[in-house]
Coordinates of C-alpha atoms and ligand atoms in Angstrom, one line a residue:
X1 CA -0.5 16.9 5.7
X2 CA 0.9 13.5 6.8
X3 CA 1.1 11.9 10.2
X4 CA 3.8 9.3 9.5
X5 CA 4.9 6.6 7.1
X6 CA 2.1 4.0 7.5
X7 CA 3.7 1.2 5.6
X8 CA 6.1 0.3 2.7
X9 CA 4.6 -2.1 0.2
X10 CA 6.5 -4.9 -1.4
X11 CA 5.3 -6.8 -4.5
X12 CA 5.9 -10.5 -4.0
X13 CA 5.1 -13.4 -6.3
X14 CA 4.2 -15.8 -3.4
X15 CA 2.7 -14.5 -0.2
X16 CA 3.4 -17.5 2.1
X17 CA 7.0 -17.6 1.0
X18 CA 7.4 -13.8 1.6
X19 CA 5.7 -14.1 5.0
X20 CA 8.0 -16.9 5.9
X21 CA 11.1 -14.9 5.0
X22 CA 10.0 -11.8 6.8
X23 CA 9.0 -13.6 10.0
X24 CA 11.5 -16.4 10.3
X25 CA 14.5 -14.7 8.8
X26 CA 14.0 -11.0 9.4
X27 CA 12.0 -11.4 12.7
X28 CA 8.9 -9.3 11.8
X29 CA 5.6 -10.3 13.2
X30 CA 2.5 -11.2 11.1
X31 CA -0.2 -8.7 12.3
X32 CA -2.9 -9.1 9.7
X33 CA -3.7 -10.9 6.5
X34 CA -6.6 -10.4 4.0
X35 CA -7.7 -10.6 0.4
X36 CA -8.8 -7.4 -1.3
X37 CA -10.4 -8.4 -4.7
X38 CA -11.0 -4.7 -5.7
X39 CA -7.2 -4.1 -5.5
X40 CA -6.5 -7.5 -6.9
X41 CA -4.3 -8.5 -4.0
X42 CA -3.7 -11.1 -1.3
X43 CA -1.8 -9.1 1.4
X44 CA -0.2 -9.3 4.8
X45 CA 0.8 -6.6 7.2
X46 CA 4.0 -7.1 9.3
X47 CA 5.1 -5.1 12.3
X48 CA 7.1 -5.3 15.4
X49 CA 4.0 -5.9 17.5
X50 CA 5.5 -3.6 20.2
X51 CA 2.5 -1.9 22.0
X52 CA 2.6 1.9 21.7
X53 CA 5.6 1.9 19.5
X54 CA 5.1 4.1 16.4
X55 CA 6.6 1.9 13.7
X56 CA 5.9 1.8 10.0
X57 CA 4.6 -1.6 8.8
X58 CA 5.7 -3.8 5.9
X59 CA 2.9 -4.7 3.5
X60 CA 3.4 -7.8 1.4
X61 CA 1.3 -7.7 -1.8
X62 CA 0.8 -10.8 -4.0
X63 CA -1.3 -10.6 -7.2
X64 CA -4.7 -12.4 -7.4
X65 CA -4.4 -12.3 -11.2
X66 CA -1.7 -11.3 -13.8
X67 CA -3.6 -8.1 -15.1
X68 CA -3.8 -6.5 -11.6
X69 CA -1.6 -3.6 -10.5
X70 CA 0.7 -6.0 -8.6
X71 CA 0.7 -8.6 -11.4
X72 CA 1.8 -5.9 -13.9
X73 CA 4.4 -4.5 -11.6
X74 CA 5.9 -8.0 -11.1
X75 CA 5.9 -8.5 -14.8
X76 CA 7.7 -5.2 -15.5
X77 CA 10.0 -4.8 -12.5
X78 CA 10.1 -8.1 -10.7
X79 CA 9.7 -8.4 -6.9
X80 CA 10.5 -5.4 -4.8
X81 CA 9.4 -2.0 -3.5
X82 CA 6.1 -1.1 -5.1
X83 CA 4.8 1.8 -2.9
X84 CA 5.3 4.1 0.0
X85 CA 2.2 4.8 2.1
X86 CA 1.6 8.0 4.2
X87 CA -0.9 8.0 7.0
X88 CA -3.5 10.8 7.2
X89 CA -6.3 11.7 9.5
X90 CA -8.7 13.1 6.8
X91 CA -8.0 11.7 3.4
X92 CA -10.7 13.8 1.7
X93 CA -9.0 17.0 2.9
X94 CA -5.5 15.8 2.0
X95 CA -6.6 14.7 -1.5
X96 CA -8.2 18.2 -2.0
X97 CA -5.0 19.9 -1.0
X98 CA -2.8 17.7 -3.2
X99 CA -5.1 18.2 -6.2
X100 CA -5.0 22.0 -5.6
X101 CA -1.2 21.7 -5.7
X102 CA -1.3 19.9 -9.0
X103 CA -0.8 16.3 -7.9
X104 CA -3.1 13.9 -9.9
X105 CA -4.7 11.2 -7.7
X106 CA -5.7 7.9 -9.2
X107 CA -9.3 7.7 -7.8
X108 CA -11.9 10.5 -7.7
X109 CA -13.1 9.1 -4.3
X110 CA -11.0 7.1 -1.8
X111 CA -11.4 3.3 -2.0
X112 CA -11.3 0.5 0.5
X113 CA -7.8 -0.5 1.7
X114 CA -6.4 -2.8 4.4
X115 CA -8.5 -3.5 7.4
X116 CA -11.3 -1.0 6.4
X117 CA -9.0 1.9 5.8
X118 CA -9.7 4.5 3.0
X119 CA -7.0 4.8 0.4
X120 CA -6.0 6.8 -2.7
X121 CA -2.8 7.0 -4.7
X122 CA -0.7 9.7 -6.4
X123 CA 0.7 8.4 -9.7
X124 CA 4.4 7.7 -9.6
X125 CA 4.9 10.2 -12.4
X126 CA 3.6 13.0 -10.2
X127 CA 5.5 11.9 -7.1
X128 CA 9.1 11.6 -8.0
X129 CA 8.9 8.1 -9.4
X130 CA 7.3 6.6 -6.2
X131 CA 3.8 5.3 -6.1
X132 CA 2.5 7.2 -3.1
X133 CA -0.5 5.8 -1.2
X134 CA -2.6 7.9 1.2
X135 CA -4.1 5.9 4.1
X136 CA -6.8 7.0 6.5
X137 CA -6.9 4.1 9.0
X138 CA -10.2 2.3 9.6
X139 CA -12.0 2.5 13.0
X140 CA -10.1 0.8 15.7
X141 CA -6.6 1.7 14.4
Ligands
LIG1 N1 6.4 2.6 -8.7 C1 7.1 3.4 -9.5 N2 6.8 3.5 -10.8 C2 5.8 2.8 -11.3 C3 5.0 1.9 -10.5 C4 5.3 1.8 -9.1 N3 4.7 1.0 -8.3 N4 4.1 1.3 -11.3 C5 4.2 1.8 -12.5 N5 5.2 2.7 -12.5 C6 5.7 3.4 -13.7 C7 6.1 2.5 -14.8 O1 7.5 2.1 -14.7 C8 5.9 3.3 -16.1 O2 7.0 4.2 -16.2 P1 7.5 4.5 -17.7 O3 6.4 5.1 -18.5 O4 8.7 5.4 -17.5 O5 8.0 3.2 -18.3 C9 4.7 4.1 -15.7 O6 4.6 4.2 -14.3 C10 3.4 3.4 -16.2 O7 2.3 4.0 -15.8 P2 0.9 3.7 -16.3 O8 0.9 3.3 -17.8 O9 0.0 4.8 -16.0 O10 0.2 2.5 -15.6 P3 0.5 1.0 -15.1 O11 -0.4 0.1 -15.8 O12 1.9 0.6 -15.0 O13 0.0 1.2 -13.6 C11 -0.4 2.4 -11.6 C12 0.6 2.0 -12.7 C13 0.4 3.2 -10.5 C14 -1.5 3.4 -12.2 C15 -1.1 1.1 -11.0 O14 -0.1 0.3 -10.5 C16 -2.1 1.4 -10.0 O15 -3.3 1.7 -10.3 N6 -1.7 1.4 -8.7 C17 -2.6 1.7 -7.6 C18 -3.3 0.5 -7.0 C19 -2.3 -0.5 -6.4 O16 -1.1 -0.4 -6.5 N7 -2.9 -1.6 -5.8 C20 -2.2 -2.6 -5.2 C21 -1.9 -2.2 -3.7 C22 -3.1 -2.3 -2.9 C23 -2.9 -1.7 -1.5 O17 -1.9 -1.0 -1.3 O18 -3.8 -1.9 -0.6

Protein backbone atom coordinates (compact mmCIF):
# COMPACT_ATOMS: atom_id res chain seq x y z
CA UNK A 1 0.00 0.00 0.00
CA UNK A 2 2.67 2.49 1.05
CA UNK A 3 5.94 3.53 -0.62
CA UNK A 4 7.71 4.97 2.42
CA UNK A 5 7.35 7.35 5.34
CA UNK A 6 6.91 10.69 3.55
CA UNK A 7 7.20 12.91 6.61
CA UNK A 8 6.63 13.23 10.32
CA UNK A 9 4.58 16.26 11.35
CA UNK A 10 5.33 18.30 14.45
CA UNK A 11 2.88 20.82 15.92
CA UNK A 12 4.74 24.01 16.81
CA UNK A 13 3.50 27.27 18.29
CA UNK A 14 5.95 29.48 16.35
CA UNK A 15 7.10 28.46 12.85
CA UNK A 16 10.16 30.74 12.61
CA UNK A 17 11.42 29.63 16.00
CA UNK A 18 10.94 25.96 15.09
CA UNK A 19 12.67 26.42 11.71
CA UNK A 20 15.58 28.11 13.48
CA UNK A 21 15.95 25.20 15.94
CA UNK A 22 15.71 22.52 13.25
CA UNK A 23 18.17 24.21 10.87
CA UNK A 24 20.67 25.91 13.18
CA UNK A 25 20.74 23.40 16.03
CA UNK A 26 19.78 20.09 14.38
CA UNK A 27 21.22 20.82 10.93
CA UNK A 28 18.18 20.04 8.75
CA UNK A 29 17.69 22.12 5.60
CA UNK A 30 14.62 24.21 4.86
CA UNK A 31 13.21 22.78 1.60
CA UNK A 32 9.81 24.41 1.31
CA UNK A 33 7.47 26.78 3.11
CA UNK A 34 3.81 27.62 2.49
CA UNK A 35 0.49 28.61 4.00
CA UNK A 36 -2.44 26.24 3.57
CA UNK A 37 -5.61 28.05 4.70
CA UNK A 38 -7.83 24.99 4.12
CA UNK A 39 -5.75 23.01 6.65
CA UNK A 40 -5.36 26.09 8.89
CA UNK A 41 -1.57 25.90 8.88
CA UNK A 42 1.60 27.75 8.12
CA UNK A 43 4.08 24.99 7.40
CA UNK A 44 7.65 24.17 6.49
CA UNK A 45 9.25 21.01 5.11
CA UNK A 46 12.77 20.14 6.21
CA UNK A 47 15.10 17.55 4.75
CA UNK A 48 18.71 16.66 4.27
CA UNK A 49 18.66 18.07 0.75
CA UNK A 50 20.83 15.14 -0.36
CA UNK A 51 20.04 14.48 -4.02
CA UNK A 52 18.69 10.99 -4.65
CA UNK A 53 18.69 10.03 -0.99
CA UNK A 54 15.36 8.61 0.14
CA UNK A 55 14.77 10.35 3.42
CA UNK A 56 11.57 11.12 5.27
CA UNK A 57 11.09 14.84 5.80
CA UNK A 58 10.13 16.78 8.90
CA UNK A 59 7.01 18.93 8.59
CA UNK A 60 6.64 21.83 11.00
CA UNK A 61 3.01 22.88 11.45
CA UNK A 62 1.99 26.14 13.10
CA UNK A 63 -1.71 27.08 13.51
CA UNK A 64 -3.24 29.97 11.57
CA UNK A 65 -6.00 30.17 14.21
CA UNK A 66 -6.80 28.57 17.57
CA UNK A 67 -9.78 26.51 16.32
CA UNK A 68 -7.73 24.71 13.60
CA UNK A 69 -6.55 21.08 13.88
CA UNK A 70 -3.06 22.23 14.97
CA UNK A 71 -4.45 24.94 17.27
CA UNK A 72 -6.60 22.35 19.08
CA UNK A 73 -3.72 19.86 19.22
CA UNK A 74 -1.38 22.44 20.82
CA UNK A 75 -4.09 23.37 23.28
CA UNK A 76 -4.68 19.75 24.33
CA UNK A 77 -1.23 18.16 24.05
CA UNK A 78 1.29 21.00 23.69
CA UNK A 79 4.03 21.05 21.03
CA UNK A 80 5.22 17.71 19.66
CA UNK A 81 4.54 14.82 17.28
CA UNK A 82 1.15 15.34 15.65
CA UNK A 83 1.14 12.98 12.66
CA UNK A 84 2.93 10.31 10.65
CA UNK A 85 2.57 10.54 6.87
CA UNK A 86 2.87 7.61 4.46
CA UNK A 87 3.55 8.22 0.77
CA UNK A 88 1.36 6.47 -1.81
CA UNK A 89 1.23 6.48 -5.61
CA UNK A 90 -2.57 6.30 -5.95
CA UNK A 91 -4.38 7.78 -2.97
CA UNK A 92 -7.85 6.94 -4.32
CA UNK A 93 -6.93 3.25 -4.56
CA UNK A 94 -5.30 3.19 -1.11
CA UNK A 95 -8.29 4.96 0.49
CA UNK A 96 -10.61 2.39 -1.10
CA UNK A 97 -8.56 -0.52 0.27
CA UNK A 98 -8.36 0.98 3.76
CA UNK A 99 -12.12 1.70 3.84
CA UNK A 100 -12.74 -1.89 2.77
CA UNK A 101 -10.55 -2.99 5.70
CA UNK A 102 -12.61 -0.94 8.15
CA UNK A 103 -10.40 2.14 8.56
CA UNK A 104 -12.38 5.39 8.64
CA UNK A 105 -10.86 8.23 6.62
CA UNK A 106 -11.52 11.84 7.55
CA UNK A 107 -12.38 13.09 4.06
CA UNK A 108 -14.67 11.53 1.43
CA UNK A 109 -12.31 12.82 -1.24
CA UNK A 110 -8.59 13.70 -0.90
CA UNK A 111 -7.81 17.37 -0.26
CA UNK A 112 -4.88 19.61 -1.15
CA UNK A 113 -1.72 19.15 0.94
CA UNK A 114 1.84 20.46 0.78
CA UNK A 115 3.15 21.52 -2.64
CA UNK A 116 0.09 20.38 -4.59
CA UNK A 117 -0.03 16.91 -3.05
CA UNK A 118 -3.33 15.09 -2.43
CA UNK A 119 -3.93 14.04 1.17
CA UNK A 120 -6.33 12.20 3.44
CA UNK A 121 -6.12 11.04 7.06
CA UNK A 122 -7.06 7.99 9.11
CA UNK A 123 -8.43 9.07 12.49
CA UNK A 124 -6.00 8.29 15.35
CA UNK A 125 -8.71 6.16 16.98
CA UNK A 126 -8.58 3.84 13.94
CA UNK A 127 -4.78 3.78 13.63
CA UNK A 128 -3.33 2.83 16.99
CA UNK A 129 -3.42 6.33 18.47
CA UNK A 130 -1.47 7.89 15.58
CA UNK A 131 -2.95 10.45 13.20
CA UNK A 132 -2.02 8.78 9.91
CA UNK A 133 -1.76 10.91 6.79
CA UNK A 134 -1.74 9.50 3.25
CA UNK A 135 0.17 11.63 0.73
CA UNK A 136 0.14 11.35 -3.04
CA UNK A 137 2.89 13.80 -4.06
CA UNK A 138 2.07 16.56 -6.56
CA UNK A 139 3.56 16.69 -10.05
CA UNK A 140 7.30 17.27 -10.00
CA UNK A 141 7.93 15.33 -6.77
N1 LIG B 1 -2.62 12.27 17.33
C1 LIG B 1 -3.11 11.34 18.19
N2 LIG B 1 -4.32 11.46 18.81
C2 LIG B 1 -5.04 12.57 18.52
C3 LIG B 1 -4.58 13.57 17.63
C4 LIG B 1 -3.31 13.39 17.02
N3 LIG B 1 -2.82 14.28 16.17
N4 LIG B 1 -5.51 14.54 17.53
C5 LIG B 1 -6.53 14.18 18.34
N5 LIG B 1 -6.25 13.00 18.93
C6 LIG B 1 -7.09 12.26 19.88
C7 LIG B 1 -7.40 13.12 21.08
O1 LIG B 1 -6.40 12.99 22.06
C8 LIG B 1 -8.73 12.59 21.53
O2 LIG B 1 -8.55 11.40 22.25
P1 LIG B 1 -9.47 11.08 23.55
O3 LIG B 1 -10.88 11.01 23.02
O4 LIG B 1 -8.95 9.75 24.02
O5 LIG B 1 -9.26 12.20 24.50
C9 LIG B 1 -9.41 12.25 20.22
O6 LIG B 1 -8.35 12.04 19.26
C10 LIG B 1 -10.29 13.41 19.76
O7 LIG B 1 -10.75 13.18 18.54
P2 LIG B 1 -11.93 14.08 17.88
O8 LIG B 1 -12.86 14.57 18.95
O9 LIG B 1 -12.49 13.31 16.75
O10 LIG B 1 -11.32 15.33 17.20
P3 LIG B 1 -10.32 16.52 17.40
O11 LIG B 1 -11.09 17.79 17.34
O12 LIG B 1 -9.30 16.37 18.47
O13 LIG B 1 -9.54 16.39 16.00
C11 LIG B 1 -8.62 15.17 14.20
C12 LIG B 1 -8.73 15.32 15.72
C13 LIG B 1 -7.61 14.09 13.90
C14 LIG B 1 -9.99 14.78 13.61
C15 LIG B 1 -8.17 16.57 13.61
O14 LIG B 1 -6.92 16.93 14.16
C16 LIG B 1 -8.03 16.57 12.10
O15 LIG B 1 -9.01 16.78 11.39
N6 LIG B 1 -6.81 16.30 11.59
C17 LIG B 1 -6.56 16.22 10.16
C18 LIG B 1 -6.14 17.54 9.58
C19 LIG B 1 -4.84 18.03 10.14
O16 LIG B 1 -4.25 17.48 11.07
N7 LIG B 1 -4.38 19.15 9.52
C20 LIG B 1 -3.13 19.77 9.89
C21 LIG B 1 -1.99 19.18 9.11
C22 LIG B 1 -2.04 19.56 7.65
C23 LIG B 1 -1.05 18.81 6.80
O17 LIG B 1 -0.51 17.78 7.24
O18 LIG B 1 -0.80 19.23 5.65
